[in-house]
Short mmCIF file of N, CA and C and ligand atoms in Angstrom, two decimals:
data_model
loop_
_atom_site.label_atom_id
_atom_site.label_comp_id
_atom_site.label_asym_id
_atom_site.label_seq_id
_atom_site.Cartn_x
_atom_site.Cartn_y
_atom_site.Cartn_z
N MET G 1 -4.92 25.19 18.52
CA MET G 1 -3.91 24.30 17.92
C MET G 1 -3.70 24.69 16.46
N LYS G 2 -2.48 25.12 16.14
CA LYS G 2 -2.18 25.55 14.77
C LYS G 2 -1.28 24.48 14.15
N VAL G 3 -1.68 23.98 13.00
CA VAL G 3 -0.91 22.90 12.36
C VAL G 3 -0.59 23.30 10.93
N LYS G 4 0.69 23.20 10.57
CA LYS G 4 1.13 23.64 9.25
C LYS G 4 1.22 22.48 8.26
N LEU G 5 0.97 22.79 6.99
CA LEU G 5 1.25 21.84 5.92
C LEU G 5 2.76 21.57 5.95
N PRO G 6 3.20 20.29 6.00
CA PRO G 6 4.64 20.05 6.17
C PRO G 6 5.46 20.49 4.96
N PHE G 7 4.91 20.36 3.76
CA PHE G 7 5.60 20.83 2.57
C PHE G 7 4.56 20.97 1.46
N ALA G 8 4.86 21.81 0.49
CA ALA G 8 3.91 22.04 -0.60
C ALA G 8 3.60 20.71 -1.28
N GLY G 9 2.36 20.50 -1.56
CA GLY G 9 1.98 19.29 -2.30
C GLY G 9 1.73 18.07 -1.43
N ALA G 10 1.98 18.17 -0.12
CA ALA G 10 1.65 17.02 0.74
C ALA G 10 0.15 16.79 0.63
N GLN G 11 -0.22 15.55 0.43
CA GLN G 11 -1.63 15.27 0.18
C GLN G 11 -2.08 14.03 0.92
N ILE G 12 -3.23 14.14 1.54
CA ILE G 12 -3.80 13.00 2.26
C ILE G 12 -4.88 12.38 1.38
N ASP G 13 -4.89 11.05 1.37
CA ASP G 13 -5.79 10.34 0.47
C ASP G 13 -6.19 9.02 1.15
N TYR G 14 -7.23 8.39 0.62
CA TYR G 14 -7.54 7.04 1.09
C TYR G 14 -6.46 6.08 0.63
N MET G 15 -6.07 5.17 1.52
CA MET G 15 -5.10 4.15 1.14
C MET G 15 -5.74 3.21 0.12
N GLN G 16 -4.94 2.82 -0.87
CA GLN G 16 -5.36 1.83 -1.87
C GLN G 16 -4.47 0.60 -1.73
N GLU G 17 -4.92 -0.52 -2.27
CA GLU G 17 -4.07 -1.71 -2.20
C GLU G 17 -2.73 -1.48 -2.90
N SER G 18 -2.72 -0.62 -3.92
CA SER G 18 -1.47 -0.35 -4.63
C SER G 18 -0.46 0.40 -3.76
N ASP G 19 -0.92 0.96 -2.63
CA ASP G 19 0.00 1.65 -1.70
C ASP G 19 0.72 0.66 -0.77
N LEU G 20 0.28 -0.60 -0.75
CA LEU G 20 0.76 -1.51 0.29
C LEU G 20 2.27 -1.75 0.29
N PRO G 21 2.96 -1.82 -0.86
CA PRO G 21 4.42 -2.01 -0.76
C PRO G 21 5.09 -0.90 0.07
N GLU G 22 4.75 0.37 -0.20
CA GLU G 22 5.37 1.48 0.57
C GLU G 22 4.85 1.47 2.02
N VAL G 23 3.56 1.23 2.19
CA VAL G 23 2.99 1.22 3.54
C VAL G 23 3.65 0.12 4.37
N MET G 24 3.84 -1.05 3.77
CA MET G 24 4.46 -2.15 4.52
C MET G 24 5.91 -1.86 4.86
N GLU G 25 6.59 -1.14 3.96
CA GLU G 25 7.98 -0.78 4.28
C GLU G 25 8.01 0.15 5.50
N ILE G 26 7.10 1.14 5.51
CA ILE G 26 7.02 2.06 6.66
C ILE G 26 6.66 1.28 7.92
N GLU G 27 5.67 0.41 7.80
CA GLU G 27 5.21 -0.38 8.96
C GLU G 27 6.38 -1.19 9.55
N GLN G 28 7.13 -1.86 8.66
CA GLN G 28 8.21 -2.73 9.15
C GLN G 28 9.37 -1.94 9.73
N ARG G 29 9.59 -0.74 9.21
CA ARG G 29 10.68 0.08 9.75
C ARG G 29 10.27 0.81 11.02
N SER G 30 8.96 0.84 11.31
CA SER G 30 8.45 1.64 12.43
C SER G 30 8.14 0.83 13.68
N PHE G 31 7.82 -0.45 13.52
CA PHE G 31 7.30 -1.22 14.66
C PHE G 31 8.06 -2.53 14.83
N SER G 32 8.28 -2.91 16.10
CA SER G 32 8.94 -4.19 16.36
C SER G 32 7.98 -5.37 16.19
N SER G 33 6.68 -5.12 16.24
CA SER G 33 5.68 -6.17 15.91
C SER G 33 4.78 -5.63 14.81
N PRO G 34 5.30 -5.57 13.58
CA PRO G 34 4.49 -4.95 12.51
C PRO G 34 3.25 -5.75 12.17
N TRP G 35 2.23 -5.04 11.69
CA TRP G 35 1.05 -5.72 11.13
C TRP G 35 1.50 -6.44 9.86
N ALA G 36 0.81 -7.55 9.56
CA ALA G 36 1.05 -8.26 8.30
C ALA G 36 0.36 -7.51 7.17
N ALA G 37 0.88 -7.67 5.96
CA ALA G 37 0.24 -7.04 4.79
C ALA G 37 -1.22 -7.51 4.68
N ALA G 38 -1.46 -8.77 5.04
CA ALA G 38 -2.82 -9.31 4.93
C ALA G 38 -3.80 -8.55 5.82
N SER G 39 -3.32 -8.02 6.95
CA SER G 39 -4.22 -7.27 7.84
C SER G 39 -4.66 -5.97 7.17
N PHE G 40 -3.69 -5.29 6.51
CA PHE G 40 -4.06 -4.07 5.78
C PHE G 40 -5.01 -4.42 4.62
N ARG G 41 -4.63 -5.48 3.87
CA ARG G 41 -5.41 -5.83 2.67
C ARG G 41 -6.84 -6.17 3.05
N GLU G 42 -6.97 -6.97 4.12
CA GLU G 42 -8.30 -7.37 4.57
C GLU G 42 -9.10 -6.13 5.00
N GLY G 43 -8.44 -5.24 5.74
CA GLY G 43 -9.12 -4.02 6.19
C GLY G 43 -9.60 -3.18 5.01
N LEU G 44 -8.74 -3.07 3.98
CA LEU G 44 -9.12 -2.27 2.81
C LEU G 44 -10.25 -2.92 2.03
N ARG G 45 -10.19 -4.26 1.91
CA ARG G 45 -11.21 -4.96 1.11
C ARG G 45 -12.57 -4.98 1.79
N GLN G 46 -12.57 -4.90 3.12
CA GLN G 46 -13.84 -4.98 3.84
C GLN G 46 -14.75 -3.80 3.53
N ARG G 47 -14.14 -2.67 3.20
CA ARG G 47 -14.94 -1.45 2.93
C ARG G 47 -15.96 -1.20 4.02
N ASN G 48 -15.53 -1.39 5.24
CA ASN G 48 -16.39 -1.14 6.41
C ASN G 48 -16.45 0.38 6.60
N HIS G 49 -17.64 0.94 6.60
CA HIS G 49 -17.72 2.41 6.64
C HIS G 49 -17.41 2.98 8.01
N HIS G 50 -17.08 2.13 8.99
CA HIS G 50 -16.60 2.64 10.28
C HIS G 50 -15.06 2.71 10.31
N VAL G 51 -14.40 2.09 9.34
CA VAL G 51 -12.95 1.91 9.41
C VAL G 51 -12.28 2.70 8.27
N TYR G 52 -11.25 3.45 8.61
CA TYR G 52 -10.59 4.33 7.65
C TYR G 52 -9.09 4.07 7.61
N PHE G 53 -8.56 3.99 6.42
CA PHE G 53 -7.12 3.90 6.20
C PHE G 53 -6.74 5.09 5.32
N LEU G 54 -5.90 5.97 5.84
CA LEU G 54 -5.47 7.14 5.07
C LEU G 54 -3.95 7.10 4.89
N VAL G 55 -3.50 7.68 3.79
CA VAL G 55 -2.05 7.85 3.59
C VAL G 55 -1.77 9.33 3.35
N ILE G 56 -0.55 9.72 3.65
CA ILE G 56 -0.07 11.05 3.24
C ILE G 56 1.00 10.82 2.19
N ARG G 57 0.88 11.58 1.10
CA ARG G 57 1.78 11.36 -0.04
C ARG G 57 2.71 12.55 -0.27
N HIS G 58 3.87 12.24 -0.78
CA HIS G 58 4.81 13.23 -1.30
C HIS G 58 5.14 12.77 -2.71
N HIS G 59 4.88 13.62 -3.71
CA HIS G 59 5.04 13.20 -5.12
C HIS G 59 4.38 11.85 -5.36
N GLN G 60 3.17 11.72 -4.92
CA GLN G 60 2.33 10.51 -5.12
C GLN G 60 2.74 9.32 -4.25
N ASN G 61 3.90 9.36 -3.61
CA ASN G 61 4.34 8.19 -2.84
C ASN G 61 3.92 8.30 -1.39
N PRO G 62 3.36 7.23 -0.82
CA PRO G 62 3.00 7.27 0.59
C PRO G 62 4.23 7.44 1.48
N ILE G 63 4.18 8.39 2.40
CA ILE G 63 5.29 8.60 3.35
C ILE G 63 4.80 8.46 4.79
N GLY G 64 3.52 8.19 4.95
CA GLY G 64 2.96 7.95 6.28
C GLY G 64 1.54 7.47 6.12
N PHE G 65 1.01 6.90 7.18
CA PHE G 65 -0.37 6.39 7.10
C PHE G 65 -0.99 6.39 8.48
N ILE G 66 -2.30 6.26 8.50
CA ILE G 66 -3.04 6.15 9.76
C ILE G 66 -4.26 5.26 9.53
N ASN G 67 -4.62 4.50 10.55
CA ASN G 67 -5.83 3.69 10.50
C ASN G 67 -6.64 3.98 11.76
N PHE G 68 -7.91 4.27 11.58
CA PHE G 68 -8.77 4.50 12.74
C PHE G 68 -10.18 4.03 12.44
N TRP G 69 -10.94 3.81 13.48
CA TRP G 69 -12.37 3.54 13.29
C TRP G 69 -13.18 4.52 14.10
N VAL G 70 -14.40 4.76 13.65
CA VAL G 70 -15.31 5.67 14.33
C VAL G 70 -16.68 4.99 14.39
N VAL G 71 -17.19 4.84 15.61
CA VAL G 71 -18.54 4.30 15.79
C VAL G 71 -19.28 5.26 16.71
N GLU G 72 -20.32 5.85 16.18
CA GLU G 72 -21.05 6.91 16.90
C GLU G 72 -20.06 7.95 17.40
N ASP G 73 -20.02 8.24 18.71
CA ASP G 73 -19.07 9.31 19.09
C ASP G 73 -17.74 8.79 19.62
N ASP G 74 -17.50 7.48 19.49
CA ASP G 74 -16.20 6.93 19.89
C ASP G 74 -15.31 6.66 18.68
N ALA G 75 -14.04 6.96 18.85
CA ALA G 75 -13.07 6.65 17.79
C ALA G 75 -11.86 5.99 18.41
N HIS G 76 -11.20 5.16 17.61
CA HIS G 76 -9.99 4.49 18.08
C HIS G 76 -8.94 4.57 16.98
N ILE G 77 -7.77 5.06 17.35
CA ILE G 77 -6.67 5.12 16.38
C ILE G 77 -5.85 3.86 16.59
N ALA G 78 -5.81 3.01 15.56
CA ALA G 78 -5.24 1.68 15.71
C ALA G 78 -3.82 1.59 15.19
N ASN G 79 -3.47 2.40 14.20
CA ASN G 79 -2.14 2.31 13.61
C ASN G 79 -1.80 3.67 13.00
N PHE G 80 -0.54 4.07 13.17
CA PHE G 80 -0.14 5.41 12.74
C PHE G 80 1.38 5.44 12.66
N ALA G 81 1.92 5.79 11.50
CA ALA G 81 3.38 5.88 11.38
C ALA G 81 3.77 6.78 10.22
N VAL G 82 4.96 7.34 10.34
CA VAL G 82 5.57 8.15 9.29
C VAL G 82 6.89 7.47 8.92
N SER G 83 7.22 7.48 7.65
CA SER G 83 8.49 6.91 7.20
C SER G 83 9.65 7.53 7.99
N PRO G 84 10.60 6.72 8.45
CA PRO G 84 11.75 7.29 9.16
C PRO G 84 12.47 8.36 8.33
N ASP G 85 12.38 8.28 6.99
CA ASP G 85 13.05 9.27 6.13
C ASP G 85 12.37 10.64 6.16
N TYR G 86 11.15 10.71 6.71
CA TYR G 86 10.38 11.97 6.69
C TYR G 86 10.00 12.45 8.09
N ARG G 87 10.57 11.84 9.12
CA ARG G 87 10.15 12.22 10.48
C ARG G 87 10.74 13.57 10.90
N ASN G 88 10.13 14.13 11.95
CA ASN G 88 10.57 15.41 12.55
C ASN G 88 10.47 16.58 11.59
N ARG G 89 9.52 16.50 10.64
CA ARG G 89 9.28 17.62 9.72
C ARG G 89 7.82 18.05 9.76
N GLY G 90 7.09 17.56 10.73
CA GLY G 90 5.68 17.98 10.84
C GLY G 90 4.70 17.10 10.08
N VAL G 91 5.20 16.02 9.47
CA VAL G 91 4.30 15.16 8.68
C VAL G 91 3.30 14.45 9.59
N GLY G 92 3.81 13.88 10.69
CA GLY G 92 2.93 13.14 11.59
C GLY G 92 1.88 14.04 12.22
N LYS G 93 2.31 15.22 12.61
CA LYS G 93 1.37 16.16 13.25
C LYS G 93 0.27 16.56 12.28
N TYR G 94 0.65 16.79 11.04
CA TYR G 94 -0.33 17.19 10.02
C TYR G 94 -1.31 16.06 9.73
N LEU G 95 -0.79 14.85 9.56
CA LEU G 95 -1.68 13.71 9.28
C LEU G 95 -2.59 13.45 10.48
N PHE G 96 -2.04 13.58 11.68
CA PHE G 96 -2.84 13.33 12.89
C PHE G 96 -3.93 14.40 13.02
N ALA G 97 -3.56 15.66 12.77
CA ALA G 97 -4.55 16.75 12.88
C ALA G 97 -5.66 16.58 11.85
N GLN G 98 -5.28 16.25 10.61
CA GLN G 98 -6.29 16.04 9.57
C GLN G 98 -7.20 14.87 9.91
N SER G 99 -6.62 13.85 10.54
CA SER G 99 -7.43 12.68 10.91
C SER G 99 -8.40 13.05 12.02
N LEU G 100 -7.95 13.85 12.99
CA LEU G 100 -8.87 14.29 14.05
C LEU G 100 -9.98 15.16 13.46
N ALA G 101 -9.63 15.99 12.47
CA ALA G 101 -10.66 16.82 11.82
C ALA G 101 -11.68 15.93 11.12
N TYR G 102 -11.19 14.86 10.52
CA TYR G 102 -12.07 13.93 9.82
C TYR G 102 -12.97 13.20 10.83
N ILE G 103 -12.37 12.79 11.95
CA ILE G 103 -13.15 12.11 13.00
C ILE G 103 -14.23 13.06 13.53
N GLN G 104 -13.85 14.33 13.70
CA GLN G 104 -14.85 15.35 14.13
C GLN G 104 -16.00 15.38 13.13
N LYS G 105 -15.64 15.41 11.85
CA LYS G 105 -16.65 15.50 10.79
C LYS G 105 -17.58 14.28 10.79
N LEU G 106 -17.02 13.12 11.18
CA LEU G 106 -17.81 11.90 11.23
C LEU G 106 -18.62 11.78 12.52
N GLY G 107 -18.46 12.74 13.43
CA GLY G 107 -19.26 12.74 14.66
C GLY G 107 -18.53 12.21 15.88
N GLY G 108 -17.25 11.82 15.71
CA GLY G 108 -16.50 11.29 16.85
C GLY G 108 -16.19 12.38 17.86
N ASN G 109 -16.23 12.02 19.13
CA ASN G 109 -15.91 13.01 20.17
C ASN G 109 -14.92 12.48 21.19
N ARG G 110 -14.93 11.17 21.46
CA ARG G 110 -13.94 10.58 22.37
C ARG G 110 -13.01 9.74 21.53
N VAL G 111 -11.71 9.99 21.67
CA VAL G 111 -10.75 9.29 20.83
C VAL G 111 -9.77 8.55 21.74
N PHE G 112 -9.54 7.27 21.43
CA PHE G 112 -8.67 6.43 22.24
C PHE G 112 -7.52 5.91 21.37
N LEU G 113 -6.41 5.63 22.02
CA LEU G 113 -5.31 4.93 21.35
C LEU G 113 -4.42 4.31 22.41
N GLU G 114 -3.64 3.32 22.00
CA GLU G 114 -2.63 2.74 22.89
C GLU G 114 -1.25 3.15 22.40
N VAL G 115 -0.34 3.38 23.34
CA VAL G 115 1.03 3.75 22.97
C VAL G 115 1.99 3.12 23.98
N ARG G 116 3.15 2.66 23.47
CA ARG G 116 4.15 2.07 24.37
C ARG G 116 4.60 3.11 25.39
N VAL G 117 4.82 2.68 26.61
CA VAL G 117 5.26 3.64 27.64
C VAL G 117 6.60 4.26 27.25
N SER G 118 7.41 3.55 26.44
CA SER G 118 8.72 4.09 26.04
C SER G 118 8.63 5.04 24.83
N ASN G 119 7.48 5.15 24.20
CA ASN G 119 7.37 5.91 22.95
C ASN G 119 7.08 7.39 23.26
N ILE G 120 8.13 8.07 23.70
CA ILE G 120 8.00 9.45 24.17
C ILE G 120 7.61 10.39 23.03
N GLU G 121 8.18 10.17 21.81
CA GLU G 121 7.88 11.05 20.67
C GLU G 121 6.38 11.07 20.40
N ALA G 122 5.80 9.89 20.28
CA ALA G 122 4.36 9.83 19.98
C ALA G 122 3.55 10.42 21.13
N GLN G 123 3.97 10.15 22.37
CA GLN G 123 3.21 10.70 23.51
C GLN G 123 3.22 12.23 23.48
N HIS G 124 4.36 12.81 23.12
CA HIS G 124 4.43 14.29 23.01
C HIS G 124 3.41 14.79 22.02
N LEU G 125 3.36 14.12 20.89
CA LEU G 125 2.43 14.53 19.84
C LEU G 125 0.98 14.46 20.36
N TYR G 126 0.64 13.33 20.96
CA TYR G 126 -0.75 13.14 21.42
C TYR G 126 -1.11 14.17 22.50
N ARG G 127 -0.16 14.45 23.39
CA ARG G 127 -0.44 15.43 24.46
C ARG G 127 -0.72 16.81 23.87
N GLN G 128 -0.02 17.14 22.78
CA GLN G 128 -0.25 18.46 22.17
C GLN G 128 -1.70 18.66 21.74
N PHE G 129 -2.36 17.56 21.40
CA PHE G 129 -3.76 17.65 20.97
C PHE G 129 -4.72 17.47 22.14
N GLY G 130 -4.20 17.33 23.35
CA GLY G 130 -5.07 17.22 24.52
C GLY G 130 -5.31 15.81 25.01
N PHE G 131 -4.66 14.82 24.39
CA PHE G 131 -4.78 13.44 24.89
C PHE G 131 -4.10 13.34 26.25
N ARG G 132 -4.70 12.53 27.12
CA ARG G 132 -4.12 12.28 28.44
C ARG G 132 -4.22 10.79 28.75
N ILE G 133 -3.36 10.33 29.70
CA ILE G 133 -3.37 8.91 30.05
C ILE G 133 -4.67 8.57 30.78
N LEU G 134 -5.34 7.54 30.28
CA LEU G 134 -6.57 7.07 30.93
C LEU G 134 -6.26 5.89 31.83
N SER G 135 -5.40 4.97 31.34
CA SER G 135 -5.08 3.76 32.13
C SER G 135 -3.82 3.13 31.55
N ILE G 136 -3.37 2.08 32.24
CA ILE G 136 -2.20 1.34 31.76
C ILE G 136 -2.64 -0.10 31.47
N ARG G 137 -2.24 -0.62 30.31
CA ARG G 137 -2.46 -2.04 30.02
C ARG G 137 -1.12 -2.74 30.20
N GLU G 138 -1.04 -3.53 31.26
CA GLU G 138 0.25 -4.16 31.58
C GLU G 138 0.59 -5.26 30.59
N LYS G 139 1.89 -5.27 30.21
CA LYS G 139 2.43 -6.30 29.30
C LYS G 139 1.58 -6.43 28.03
N TYR G 140 1.15 -5.32 27.50
CA TYR G 140 0.23 -5.30 26.36
C TYR G 140 0.92 -5.77 25.07
N TYR G 141 2.21 -5.45 24.92
CA TYR G 141 2.90 -5.75 23.67
C TYR G 141 3.59 -7.11 23.76
N VAL G 142 3.30 -7.97 22.78
CA VAL G 142 3.74 -9.35 22.88
C VAL G 142 5.24 -9.50 22.66
N ASP G 143 5.87 -8.60 21.89
CA ASP G 143 7.28 -8.80 21.55
C ASP G 143 8.19 -8.65 22.77
N ASN G 144 7.94 -7.65 23.62
CA ASN G 144 8.83 -7.45 24.78
C ASN G 144 8.05 -7.26 26.08
N HIS G 145 6.76 -7.56 26.03
CA HIS G 145 5.89 -7.48 27.23
C HIS G 145 5.84 -6.08 27.83
N GLU G 146 6.06 -5.08 26.96
CA GLU G 146 6.01 -3.69 27.45
C GLU G 146 4.57 -3.29 27.77
N ASP G 147 4.43 -2.39 28.74
CA ASP G 147 3.10 -1.86 29.07
C ASP G 147 2.67 -0.83 28.02
N ALA G 148 1.36 -0.69 27.89
CA ALA G 148 0.79 0.37 27.04
C ALA G 148 0.07 1.37 27.91
N TYR G 149 0.20 2.65 27.55
CA TYR G 149 -0.72 3.65 28.08
C TYR G 149 -1.93 3.69 27.16
N VAL G 150 -3.10 3.74 27.75
CA VAL G 150 -4.28 4.08 26.97
C VAL G 150 -4.43 5.58 27.09
N PHE G 151 -4.33 6.27 25.94
CA PHE G 151 -4.51 7.72 25.91
C PHE G 151 -5.93 8.02 25.43
N ARG G 152 -6.52 9.03 26.02
CA ARG G 152 -7.88 9.42 25.61
C ARG G 152 -7.95 10.93 25.41
N LEU G 153 -8.64 11.30 24.35
CA LEU G 153 -9.04 12.70 24.16
C LEU G 153 -10.55 12.71 24.40
N SER G 154 -10.98 13.40 25.45
CA SER G 154 -12.36 13.19 25.89
C SER G 154 -13.37 14.13 25.23
N ASN G 155 -12.90 15.22 24.61
CA ASN G 155 -13.87 16.14 24.01
C ASN G 155 -13.31 16.76 22.72
N LEU G 156 -13.26 15.93 21.70
CA LEU G 156 -12.70 16.39 20.42
C LEU G 156 -13.47 17.58 19.86
N ARG G 157 -14.79 17.59 20.08
CA ARG G 157 -15.61 18.68 19.51
C ARG G 157 -15.17 20.05 20.03
N ALA G 158 -14.58 20.07 21.24
CA ALA G 158 -14.20 21.34 21.85
C ALA G 158 -12.87 21.87 21.29
N ILE G 159 -12.20 21.06 20.49
CA ILE G 159 -10.86 21.46 20.03
C ILE G 159 -10.96 22.20 18.70
N ASP G 160 -10.29 23.33 18.66
CA ASP G 160 -10.27 24.12 17.43
C ASP G 160 -9.03 23.71 16.64
N LEU G 161 -9.24 22.90 15.62
CA LEU G 161 -8.11 22.42 14.82
C LEU G 161 -7.89 23.42 13.69
N CYS G 162 -6.86 24.20 13.84
CA CYS G 162 -6.60 25.26 12.86
C CYS G 162 -5.50 24.75 11.93
N ILE G 163 -5.93 24.14 10.83
CA ILE G 163 -4.98 23.48 9.93
C ILE G 163 -4.73 24.37 8.73
N ASP G 164 -3.47 24.46 8.37
CA ASP G 164 -2.95 25.45 7.45
C ASP G 164 -3.34 25.28 5.99
N SER G 165 -4.32 24.47 5.70
CA SER G 165 -4.60 24.21 4.28
C SER G 165 -6.04 23.75 4.15
N ALA G 166 -6.47 23.66 2.92
CA ALA G 166 -7.82 23.14 2.68
C ALA G 166 -7.84 21.66 3.07
N TYR G 167 -9.01 21.15 3.29
CA TYR G 167 -9.18 19.75 3.63
C TYR G 167 -8.68 18.89 2.48
N HIS G 168 -7.80 17.92 2.78
CA HIS G 168 -7.12 17.24 1.70
C HIS G 168 -7.58 15.85 1.35
N VAL G 169 -8.45 15.26 2.16
CA VAL G 169 -8.89 13.93 1.78
C VAL G 169 -9.68 14.06 0.49
N ASP G 170 -9.30 13.26 -0.49
CA ASP G 170 -9.87 13.42 -1.83
C ASP G 170 -11.19 12.66 -1.93
N ALA G 171 -12.27 13.41 -1.83
CA ALA G 171 -13.59 12.78 -1.85
C ALA G 171 -13.91 12.19 -3.22
N GLU G 172 -13.10 12.52 -4.24
CA GLU G 172 -13.36 11.98 -5.58
C GLU G 172 -12.66 10.64 -5.79
N SER G 173 -11.93 10.16 -4.77
CA SER G 173 -11.24 8.89 -4.97
C SER G 173 -12.29 7.81 -5.18
N ASN G 174 -11.85 6.67 -5.72
CA ASN G 174 -12.85 5.68 -6.10
C ASN G 174 -13.27 4.78 -4.94
N THR G 175 -12.96 5.17 -3.73
CA THR G 175 -13.40 4.40 -2.57
C THR G 175 -14.84 4.82 -2.26
N ASP G 176 -15.75 3.85 -2.23
CA ASP G 176 -17.14 4.28 -2.11
C ASP G 176 -17.63 4.26 -0.66
N TYR G 177 -17.00 5.07 0.17
CA TYR G 177 -17.52 5.23 1.52
C TYR G 177 -18.83 6.00 1.46
N SER G 178 -19.81 5.52 2.21
CA SER G 178 -21.15 6.08 2.06
C SER G 178 -21.22 7.54 2.52
N GLU G 179 -20.29 7.97 3.41
CA GLU G 179 -20.34 9.35 3.90
C GLU G 179 -20.21 10.35 2.77
N PHE G 180 -19.58 9.95 1.66
CA PHE G 180 -19.41 10.90 0.56
C PHE G 180 -20.48 10.70 -0.49
C1 COA F 1 5.15 9.23 16.12
C2 COA F 1 5.45 9.64 14.68
C3 COA F 1 4.27 9.22 13.79
C4 COA F 1 5.62 11.17 14.62
O1 COA F 1 5.78 11.54 13.27
P1 COA F 1 6.70 12.79 12.83
O2 COA F 1 6.35 13.11 11.43
O3 COA F 1 8.12 12.51 13.12
O4 COA F 1 6.16 13.89 13.85
P2 COA F 1 6.23 15.48 13.67
O5 COA F 1 7.49 15.88 13.00
O6 COA F 1 4.96 15.93 13.05
O7 COA F 1 6.27 15.93 15.18
C5 COA F 1 5.06 16.00 15.89
C6 COA F 1 5.33 16.07 17.37
O8 COA F 1 5.86 14.83 17.83
C7 COA F 1 6.73 15.09 18.92
N1 COA F 1 8.05 14.62 18.56
C8 COA F 1 8.50 14.26 17.33
N2 COA F 1 9.78 13.84 17.40
C9 COA F 1 10.13 13.96 18.70
C10 COA F 1 11.32 13.65 19.44
N3 COA F 1 12.42 13.17 18.82
N4 COA F 1 11.31 13.84 20.77
C11 COA F 1 10.21 14.33 21.41
N5 COA F 1 9.05 14.64 20.75
C12 COA F 1 9.03 14.45 19.44
C13 COA F 1 6.71 16.57 19.17
O9 COA F 1 5.68 16.85 20.09
C14 COA F 1 6.34 17.11 17.80
O10 COA F 1 5.71 18.34 17.82
P3 COA F 1 6.56 19.72 17.79
O11 COA F 1 7.48 19.61 16.61
O12 COA F 1 5.50 20.76 17.63
O13 COA F 1 7.27 19.75 19.09
C15 COA F 1 6.76 8.99 14.15
O14 COA F 1 7.78 9.27 15.08
C16 COA F 1 6.67 7.49 13.93
O15 COA F 1 6.22 7.03 12.88
N6 COA F 1 7.12 6.71 14.93
C17 COA F 1 7.11 5.24 14.80
C18 COA F 1 5.74 4.69 14.80
C19 COA F 1 4.97 5.10 16.04
O16 COA F 1 5.53 5.17 17.13
N7 COA F 1 3.67 5.32 15.87
C20 COA F 1 2.79 5.70 16.96
C21 COA F 1 2.35 4.45 17.67
S1 COA F 1 1.28 4.82 19.05
#
């Protein structure tokens, strides 16, 4: 799997509370049942070392984000979106690949996520990394009672993530995750 930097200067970083205005705009433009700002804020304030919120920036501004947790060798991707203004340029693929690399580094090997059955774009992306449908959760989404596919990547360690740049999560950020 070869993944390119979407543009010079694209940078992945830990999400900060100061990112929430842009993150919430992306969230609201991306989902019919968006998370509330309080859910992000609470997640960030908890500083739970199993839970990660990352953003990808262009000229310092967040243009996409991802939230996942990792417990032992299981990981779950709970939220992931790219600003509609930056889609179809490789931003999502790059952020997703870097996140999988990070999950690998944290010891995760099985990765799960839910996706709407109608969300073909996201399913294409997940399939490229080896995710496959594990099961269906009927009427999972409350807004329109749409079904969810549960996608699983069963052996992340076996995947060679060949990413076109140095590792970009800034370990010098002031977030005191114990792994660093
Ligand atoms: C899913 C999402 C994050 C992808 O971000 P993106 O930056 O547009 O994605 P990329 O440009 O990196 O494309 C990655 C892959 O997605 C797939 N993809 C993207 N747009 C697509 C489209 N219009 N049709 C089919 N596949 C598409 C392709 O597999 C593509 O890889 P390729 O270019 O090598 O073929 C973005 O569409 C988004 O934010 N959607 C709304 C929120 C969402 O659905 N989140 C996921 C919830 S499970």
